[in-house]
mmCIF file of C-alpha atoms and ligand atoms in Angstrom:
data_model
loop_
_atom_site.group_PDB
_atom_site.id
_atom_site.type_symbol
_atom_site.label_atom_id
_atom_site.label_comp_id
_atom_site.label_asym_id
_atom_site.label_seq_id
_atom_site.Cartn_x
_atom_site.Cartn_y
_atom_site.Cartn_z
ATOM 1 C CA MET A 6 -15.198 -34.511 36.209
ATOM 2 C CA ILE A 7 -12.998 -33.783 33.153
ATOM 3 C CA LEU A 8 -16.168 -31.670 31.274
ATOM 4 C CA ARG A 9 -16.190 -29.542 34.752
ATOM 5 C CA ALA A 10 -12.309 -29.587 35.124
ATOM 6 C CA VAL A 11 -12.125 -27.825 31.315
ATOM 7 C CA GLU A 12 -15.063 -25.380 31.871
ATOM 8 C CA CYS A 13 -12.776 -23.877 34.926
ATOM 9 C CA GLU A 14 -9.444 -23.363 32.761
ATOM 10 C CA LYS A 15 -11.956 -21.538 30.010
ATOM 11 C CA ARG A 16 -13.242 -19.212 32.838
ATOM 12 C CA TYR A 17 -9.157 -18.873 33.480
ATOM 13 C CA LEU A 18 -8.552 -18.219 30.929
ATOM 14 C CA LYS A 19 -10.957 -15.212 30.636
ATOM 15 C CA THR A 20 -9.842 -12.392 30.255
ATOM 16 C CA MET A 21 -11.891 -8.629 32.121
ATOM 17 C CA ASP A 22 -10.185 -6.068 31.208
ATOM 18 C CA LYS A 23 -12.476 -2.952 31.611
ATOM 19 C CA ARG A 24 -9.561 -0.221 30.678
ATOM 20 C CA PRO A 25 -11.245 1.152 27.652
ATOM 21 C CA ILE A 26 -10.287 1.715 24.310
ATOM 22 C CA GLY A 27 -9.576 5.288 22.599
ATOM 23 C CA PHE A 28 -10.444 5.902 19.330
ATOM 24 C CA PHE A 29 -9.726 9.674 17.711
ATOM 25 C CA ASP A 30 -10.389 12.284 15.082
ATOM 26 C CA SER A 31 -9.749 15.396 13.939
ATOM 27 C CA GLY A 32 -14.448 15.609 14.730
ATOM 28 C CA MET A 33 -17.291 13.508 13.731
ATOM 29 C CA GLY A 34 -15.381 11.192 11.195
ATOM 30 C CA GLY A 35 -13.653 8.767 13.817
ATOM 31 C CA ALA A 36 -17.491 8.008 14.395
ATOM 32 C CA SER A 37 -17.951 6.198 11.154
ATOM 33 C CA VAL A 38 -14.805 3.767 12.564
ATOM 34 C CA LEU A 39 -16.412 3.163 16.249
ATOM 35 C CA ARG A 40 -19.692 2.179 14.688
ATOM 36 C CA VAL A 41 -18.142 -1.680 13.501
ATOM 37 C CA ALA A 42 -16.239 -1.798 16.483
ATOM 38 C CA ILE A 43 -19.721 -0.712 19.059
ATOM 39 C CA ARG A 44 -21.020 -4.074 16.635
ATOM 40 C CA MET A 45 -17.844 -5.896 16.593
ATOM 41 C CA LEU A 46 -16.382 -5.740 20.350
ATOM 42 C CA GLN A 47 -19.539 -6.165 22.535
ATOM 43 C CA ASN A 48 -17.974 -6.061 25.561
ATOM 44 C CA GLU A 49 -15.189 -3.258 25.430
ATOM 45 C CA ASN A 50 -15.923 0.411 26.837
ATOM 46 C CA PHE A 51 -14.933 3.089 24.314
ATOM 47 C CA ILE A 52 -13.508 6.817 24.762
ATOM 48 C CA TYR A 53 -13.833 9.015 21.621
ATOM 49 C CA TYR A 54 -11.936 12.522 21.494
ATOM 50 C CA GLY A 55 -12.928 14.955 18.916
ATOM 51 C CA ASP A 56 -10.667 17.425 17.892
ATOM 52 C CA ASN A 57 -13.577 19.208 16.657
ATOM 53 C CA GLY A 58 -11.960 23.069 18.000
ATOM 54 C CA ASN A 59 -9.602 22.342 15.540
ATOM 55 C CA ALA A 60 -10.684 20.193 12.532
ATOM 56 C CA PRO A 61 -10.117 19.936 10.147
ATOM 57 C CA TYR A 62 -6.888 18.699 9.562
ATOM 58 C CA GLY A 63 -7.051 18.272 6.270
ATOM 59 C CA ASP A 64 -5.346 21.836 4.653
ATOM 60 C CA ARG A 65 -2.966 22.261 7.795
ATOM 61 C CA SER A 66 0.832 20.959 7.485
ATOM 62 C CA GLU A 67 2.382 17.553 9.172
ATOM 63 C CA ALA A 68 3.861 19.606 11.797
ATOM 64 C CA GLU A 69 0.775 20.909 12.913
ATOM 65 C CA ILE A 70 -1.430 17.677 12.564
ATOM 66 C CA LEU A 71 1.370 15.633 14.518
ATOM 67 C CA ALA A 72 0.699 18.090 17.736
ATOM 68 C CA LEU A 73 -2.453 18.079 17.764
ATOM 69 C CA THR A 74 -2.777 14.102 17.073
ATOM 70 C CA SER A 75 0.407 13.085 20.096
ATOM 71 C CA SER A 76 -2.101 15.967 22.662
ATOM 72 C CA ALA A 77 -4.913 14.160 21.463
ATOM 73 C CA ALA A 78 -2.965 10.567 22.341
ATOM 74 C CA ASP A 79 -1.873 12.191 25.824
ATOM 75 C CA PHE A 80 -5.506 13.214 26.894
ATOM 76 C CA LEU A 81 -7.148 9.646 25.859
ATOM 77 C CA LEU A 82 -3.990 7.847 27.973
ATOM 78 C CA GLU A 83 -4.811 10.805 31.057
ATOM 79 C CA HIS A 84 -8.179 8.871 30.521
ATOM 80 C CA GLY A 85 -6.461 5.354 30.696
ATOM 81 C CA VAL A 86 -7.021 4.062 27.395
ATOM 82 C CA LYS A 87 -5.726 0.132 27.062
ATOM 83 C CA ALA A 88 -5.436 0.817 22.967
ATOM 84 C CA LEU A 89 -5.714 3.795 20.842
ATOM 85 C CA VAL A 90 -7.052 3.599 17.307
ATOM 86 C CA ILE A 91 -6.558 6.482 15.278
ATOM 87 C CA ALA A 92 -9.452 7.117 13.341
ATOM 88 C CA CYS A 93 -8.537 9.451 11.270
ATOM 89 C CA ASN A 94 -6.294 8.820 8.138
ATOM 90 C CA THR A 95 -4.705 12.195 8.130
ATOM 91 C CA ALA A 96 -3.619 12.027 11.666
ATOM 92 C CA THR A 97 -2.108 8.511 10.849
ATOM 93 C CA SER A 98 -0.230 9.302 7.744
ATOM 94 C CA ALA A 99 1.342 12.483 9.583
ATOM 95 C CA SER A 100 1.808 10.664 13.371
ATOM 96 C CA ILE A 101 1.588 6.859 13.227
ATOM 97 C CA ASN A 102 5.749 6.585 13.660
ATOM 98 C CA VAL A 103 6.303 8.967 15.830
ATOM 99 C CA LEU A 104 2.894 7.489 18.321
ATOM 100 C CA ARG A 105 4.147 4.310 17.884
ATOM 101 C CA ASP A 106 7.174 4.871 19.768
ATOM 102 C CA LYS A 107 6.370 7.080 22.171
ATOM 103 C CA LEU A 108 3.042 5.386 24.201
ATOM 104 C CA ASP A 109 3.951 2.221 25.898
ATOM 105 C CA VAL A 110 0.076 1.067 24.567
ATOM 106 C CA PRO A 111 -0.498 -0.899 21.211
ATOM 107 C CA VAL A 112 -1.539 2.130 18.305
ATOM 108 C CA ILE A 113 -3.860 0.288 16.042
ATOM 109 C CA SER A 114 -4.129 3.469 12.593
ATOM 110 C CA MET A 115 -6.298 3.075 9.523
ATOM 111 C CA GLU A 116 -5.003 3.743 6.047
ATOM 112 C CA PRO A 117 -7.649 4.688 2.601
ATOM 113 C CA ALA A 118 -8.376 0.779 1.554
ATOM 114 C CA ILE A 119 -6.415 0.981 -2.224
ATOM 115 C CA LYS A 120 -4.847 -2.041 -1.208
ATOM 116 C CA PRO A 121 -8.564 -3.735 -1.993
ATOM 117 C CA ALA A 122 -9.732 -1.798 -4.211
ATOM 118 C CA CYS A 123 -6.421 -2.255 -6.601
ATOM 119 C CA MET A 124 -8.077 -5.555 -6.294
ATOM 120 C CA CYS A 125 -11.436 -5.562 -7.820
ATOM 121 C CA ASP A 126 -11.288 -6.474 -11.942
ATOM 122 C CA GLY A 127 -11.841 -4.121 -14.464
ATOM 123 C CA ASP A 128 -9.583 -1.945 -16.981
ATOM 124 C CA GLY A 129 -11.363 1.186 -15.201
ATOM 125 C CA LYS A 130 -9.876 3.729 -12.667
ATOM 126 C CA VAL A 131 -10.093 3.534 -8.700
ATOM 127 C CA PHE A 132 -10.462 7.156 -7.465
ATOM 128 C CA MET A 133 -9.532 7.459 -3.726
ATOM 129 C CA LEU A 134 -10.588 10.626 -2.153
ATOM 130 C CA ALA A 135 -9.246 12.297 1.049
ATOM 131 C CA THR A 136 -7.987 15.015 2.435
ATOM 132 C CA GLU A 137 -5.221 17.179 0.880
ATOM 133 C CA ALA A 138 -3.027 16.469 3.458
ATOM 134 C CA THR A 139 -3.471 12.329 3.376
ATOM 135 C CA THR A 140 -2.827 12.724 -0.619
ATOM 136 C CA HIS A 141 0.957 14.647 -0.464
ATOM 137 C CA ILE A 142 1.976 12.815 2.965
ATOM 138 C CA ARG A 143 5.129 10.344 2.392
ATOM 139 C CA ARG A 144 3.045 7.800 3.946
ATOM 140 C CA TYR A 145 0.521 7.973 1.774
ATOM 141 C CA ARG A 146 2.807 8.386 -1.329
ATOM 142 C CA ALA A 147 4.651 5.024 -0.306
ATOM 143 C CA LEU A 148 1.532 2.601 -0.257
ATOM 144 C CA LEU A 149 0.301 3.705 -3.363
ATOM 145 C CA GLU A 150 3.209 2.802 -5.047
ATOM 146 C CA ARG A 151 3.362 -0.812 -3.897
ATOM 147 C CA MET A 152 0.199 -1.393 -5.552
ATOM 148 C CA PRO A 153 0.769 -3.301 -8.287
ATOM 149 C CA ASP A 154 -0.531 0.192 -10.313
ATOM 150 C CA PRO A 155 -0.102 2.484 -9.127
ATOM 151 C CA SER A 156 -1.241 4.733 -12.410
ATOM 152 C CA ARG A 157 -4.561 2.685 -12.030
ATOM 153 C CA VAL A 158 -5.154 5.288 -8.888
ATOM 154 C CA ILE A 159 -6.213 8.798 -9.204
ATOM 155 C CA SER A 160 -5.460 10.802 -5.556
ATOM 156 C CA ILE A 161 -7.678 13.491 -5.327
ATOM 157 C CA GLY A 162 -7.936 16.087 -2.204
ATOM 158 C CA CYS A 163 -11.439 16.700 -1.837
ATOM 159 C CA SER A 164 -11.074 19.899 0.596
ATOM 160 C CA GLY A 165 -14.731 21.526 1.580
ATOM 161 C CA LEU A 166 -16.563 18.113 1.928
ATOM 162 C CA VAL A 167 -15.844 17.936 5.844
ATOM 163 C CA ASP A 168 -16.248 21.420 7.288
ATOM 164 C CA ARG A 169 -19.688 20.705 6.101
ATOM 165 C CA ILE A 170 -20.033 17.150 7.023
ATOM 166 C CA GLU A 171 -18.943 17.953 10.527
ATOM 167 C CA ARG A 172 -22.152 20.483 10.829
ATOM 168 C CA GLY A 173 -24.067 17.170 10.224
ATOM 169 C CA ILE A 174 -24.865 17.478 7.155
ATOM 170 C CA VAL A 175 -24.652 14.194 4.882
ATOM 171 C CA GLU A 176 -27.784 15.023 2.634
ATOM 172 C CA ASP A 177 -27.333 12.725 -0.860
ATOM 173 C CA ASN A 178 -27.595 15.899 -3.272
ATOM 174 C CA ALA A 179 -25.784 18.040 -0.876
ATOM 175 C CA PHE A 180 -21.926 18.480 -1.866
ATOM 176 C CA ASP A 181 -22.352 17.992 -6.010
ATOM 177 C CA ASP A 182 -21.240 21.804 -5.598
ATOM 178 C CA ILE A 183 -17.622 20.928 -3.977
ATOM 179 C CA LEU A 184 -17.907 17.447 -5.856
ATOM 180 C CA ASP A 185 -17.963 19.301 -9.413
ATOM 181 C CA GLU A 186 -14.610 21.734 -7.760
ATOM 182 C CA HIS A 187 -13.021 18.271 -7.260
ATOM 183 C CA LEU A 188 -13.803 15.782 -10.146
ATOM 184 C CA SER A 189 -15.421 17.307 -13.005
ATOM 185 C CA LYS A 190 -11.931 17.619 -15.028
ATOM 186 C CA TYR A 191 -12.461 13.630 -14.975
ATOM 187 C CA HIS A 192 -16.426 12.784 -15.764
ATOM 188 C CA GLY A 193 -16.745 10.431 -18.154
ATOM 189 C CA ILE A 194 -14.155 8.254 -17.615
ATOM 190 C CA LYS A 195 -14.565 4.829 -16.259
ATOM 191 C CA ALA A 196 -14.586 4.199 -12.678
ATOM 192 C CA ASP A 197 -14.045 0.686 -10.912
ATOM 193 C CA ALA A 198 -13.611 1.674 -7.715
ATOM 194 C CA VAL A 199 -14.078 4.506 -5.291
ATOM 195 C CA VAL A 200 -12.160 4.591 -2.322
ATOM 196 C CA LEU A 201 -13.819 6.935 0.485
ATOM 197 C CA GLY A 202 -10.189 7.560 2.236
ATOM 198 C CA CYS A 203 -10.950 10.029 5.043
ATOM 199 C CA THR A 204 -13.313 8.428 8.046
ATOM 200 C CA HIS A 205 -15.730 11.747 7.609
ATOM 201 C CA TYR A 206 -16.854 10.552 4.155
ATOM 202 C CA PRO A 207 -18.327 6.760 4.968
ATOM 203 C CA PHE A 208 -21.331 9.263 5.919
ATOM 204 C CA ILE A 209 -21.452 10.482 2.948
ATOM 205 C CA ALA A 210 -21.214 7.404 1.296
ATOM 206 C CA SER A 211 -24.369 7.205 -0.600
ATOM 207 C CA ALA A 212 -23.568 11.322 -2.005
ATOM 208 C CA ILE A 213 -20.061 10.185 -3.692
ATOM 209 C CA ASP A 214 -21.985 7.041 -5.195
ATOM 210 C CA CYS A 215 -24.824 8.365 -6.560
ATOM 211 C CA TYR A 216 -22.403 11.171 -7.887
ATOM 212 C CA PHE A 217 -19.935 8.622 -9.706
ATOM 213 C CA GLU A 218 -23.483 6.698 -10.900
ATOM 214 C CA LYS A 219 -24.581 9.845 -12.199
ATOM 215 C CA HIS A 220 -21.047 11.203 -13.379
ATOM 216 C CA PHE A 221 -18.921 8.091 -14.289
ATOM 217 C CA SER A 222 -19.159 5.063 -16.520
ATOM 218 C CA GLY A 223 -18.280 1.586 -15.138
ATOM 219 C CA GLU A 224 -19.657 -0.393 -12.092
ATOM 220 C CA HIS A 225 -18.265 1.199 -9.499
ATOM 221 C CA ARG A 226 -17.611 -0.171 -5.588
ATOM 222 C CA LEU A 227 -16.924 2.267 -2.430
ATOM 223 C CA TYR A 228 -14.258 0.467 0.133
ATOM 224 C CA ASP A 229 -13.825 2.010 3.319
ATOM 225 C CA GLY A 230 -11.208 1.152 5.549
ATOM 226 C CA SER A 231 -13.006 0.789 9.051
ATOM 227 C CA MET A 232 -13.775 -2.873 9.281
ATOM 228 C CA GLY A 233 -9.625 -3.386 8.519
ATOM 229 C CA THR A 234 -9.064 -1.654 11.340
ATOM 230 C CA VAL A 235 -11.249 -3.380 13.786
ATOM 231 C CA SER A 236 -10.053 -6.229 12.416
ATOM 232 C CA GLN A 237 -6.630 -5.474 13.437
ATOM 233 C CA LEU A 238 -7.687 -3.927 16.890
ATOM 234 C CA ASN A 239 -9.509 -7.154 17.751
ATOM 235 C CA ARG A 240 -6.199 -9.142 16.775
ATOM 236 C CA VAL A 241 -4.614 -6.972 19.035
ATOM 237 C CA LEU A 242 -6.633 -7.277 22.426
ATOM 238 C CA LYS A 243 -6.264 -10.923 21.531
ATOM 239 C CA ARG A 244 -2.847 -11.001 20.684
ATOM 240 C CA SER A 245 -1.711 -9.131 24.158
ATOM 241 C CA GLY A 246 -4.618 -10.329 26.422
ATOM 242 C CA LEU A 247 -6.036 -7.134 26.783
ATOM 243 C CA GLU A 248 -10.043 -7.955 25.426
ATOM 244 C CA ASN A 249 -12.725 -7.663 27.860
ATOM 245 C CA ASP A 250 -14.726 -11.182 27.859
ATOM 246 C CA SER A 251 -17.882 -10.203 30.187
ATOM 247 C CA GLY A 252 -19.886 -6.192 30.162
ATOM 248 C CA THR A 253 -21.621 -4.385 27.667
ATOM 249 C CA ALA A 254 -20.838 -1.194 25.313
ATOM 250 C CA GLN A 255 -20.038 2.100 26.776
ATOM 251 C CA VAL A 256 -19.070 4.727 25.253
ATOM 252 C CA GLU A 257 -17.515 8.229 26.909
ATOM 253 C CA PHE A 258 -17.562 11.453 23.544
ATOM 254 C CA PHE A 259 -15.274 14.848 24.066
ATOM 255 C CA THR A 260 -14.485 16.991 22.597
ATOM 256 C CA SER A 261 -12.254 20.587 21.863
ATOM 257 C CA GLY A 262 -15.214 21.771 20.459
ATOM 258 C CA ASP A 263 -18.942 22.522 22.079
ATOM 259 C CA ALA A 264 -19.661 19.008 23.068
ATOM 260 C CA GLU A 265 -23.663 20.804 24.123
ATOM 261 C CA SER A 266 -24.085 20.674 19.972
ATOM 262 C CA LEU A 267 -21.638 18.207 19.022
ATOM 263 C CA ARG A 268 -23.038 15.708 21.466
ATOM 264 C CA PRO A 269 -26.315 14.961 19.082
ATOM 265 C CA ILE A 270 -24.108 15.251 15.280
ATOM 266 C CA PHE A 271 -22.315 12.241 17.320
ATOM 267 C CA LYS A 272 -24.863 10.282 18.512
ATOM 268 C CA ARG A 273 -26.544 10.188 15.279
ATOM 269 C CA PHE A 274 -23.412 9.611 13.173
ATOM 270 C CA LEU A 275 -23.081 6.628 15.580
ATOM 271 C CA THR A 276 -25.852 4.623 15.067
ATOM 272 C CA MET A 277 -26.166 5.230 10.999
ATOM 273 C CA PRO A 278 -26.265 1.918 9.598
ATOM 274 C CA PRO A 279 -23.009 1.888 7.632
ATOM 275 C CA TYR A 280 -23.836 2.020 3.864
ATOM 276 C CA GLU A 281 -23.892 -1.389 1.231
ATOM 277 C CA ASN A 282 -23.040 -1.784 -1.824
ATOM 278 C CA LYS A 283 -25.962 -1.638 -4.526
HETATM 279 N N1 DGL B 3 -11.373 12.505 9.054
HETATM 280 C C1 DGL B 3 -10.099 12.389 8.785
HETATM 281 C C2 DGL B 3 -9.727 11.646 7.495
HETATM 282 O O1 DGL B 3 -10.272 9.929 7.873
HETATM 283 C C3 DGL B 3 -9.812 13.315 8.073
HETATM 284 C C4 DGL B 3 -10.856 14.937 8.533
HETATM 285 C C5 DGL B 3 -10.046 16.121 8.540
HETATM 286 O O2 DGL B 3 -10.004 16.883 7.461
HETATM 287 O O3 DGL B 3 -9.879 17.083 10.163
HETATM 288 O O4 DGL B 3 -8.719 11.547 7.290
#
């Protein structure tokens, strides 16, 4: 009798908010975060919006990025999302405070994973690779200043990588020319950590790893922020009673670009297994 009462109560406590969770990125990058969310939150529905028509954001001004991100957020809210994940470091840096003030759903952000990277042992450097915009925007500079030794971090804007990844290119040796352009002056330095500070980069984690292996000394590890962001999303859903406890993950894809040619790339990225450090 008592058991049955407990069971009833449990059933009553289950939440069933079937509304989707919105995921946003300037293009395909957010799929690296969404693939983690799909694994961790298997009952949730997702709507992904990639602003591929306006990507890359990384070479744009802060004001432009804010305007584009705000209209993307409006698009997702019109589609009835119960929470919004800005799965883009660049868009987060430029817009998160404005979005949180303006929207009445929880907004989950993304930031380069320099916190865990700076906690790693060693006397080598932490290389933080991101878009040009992320490295300059105040939000990232403030995060950097909060690190125990900001001078350990070398922040590098890697223009050019996103354009190539957007075309579905991820092969190991396909990025050496761009990486040389941004990193050759640091060759030979000891690297303890490499932060993938743009959500597009996890798709070329292996290419970046090989590049550092070839040109830098030290036993570097790769860090990316997707797991941290999805764990935060999970906490927010629970805390706000927004979880969907029963159902199967559905993903709907929207883009401001050419959906027909982009959908297959999106699907391939979504099913690529996350890179594991050796
Ligand atoms: N994926 C985005 C990020 O995490 C930026 C890509 C772009 O330049 O549009 O920063």
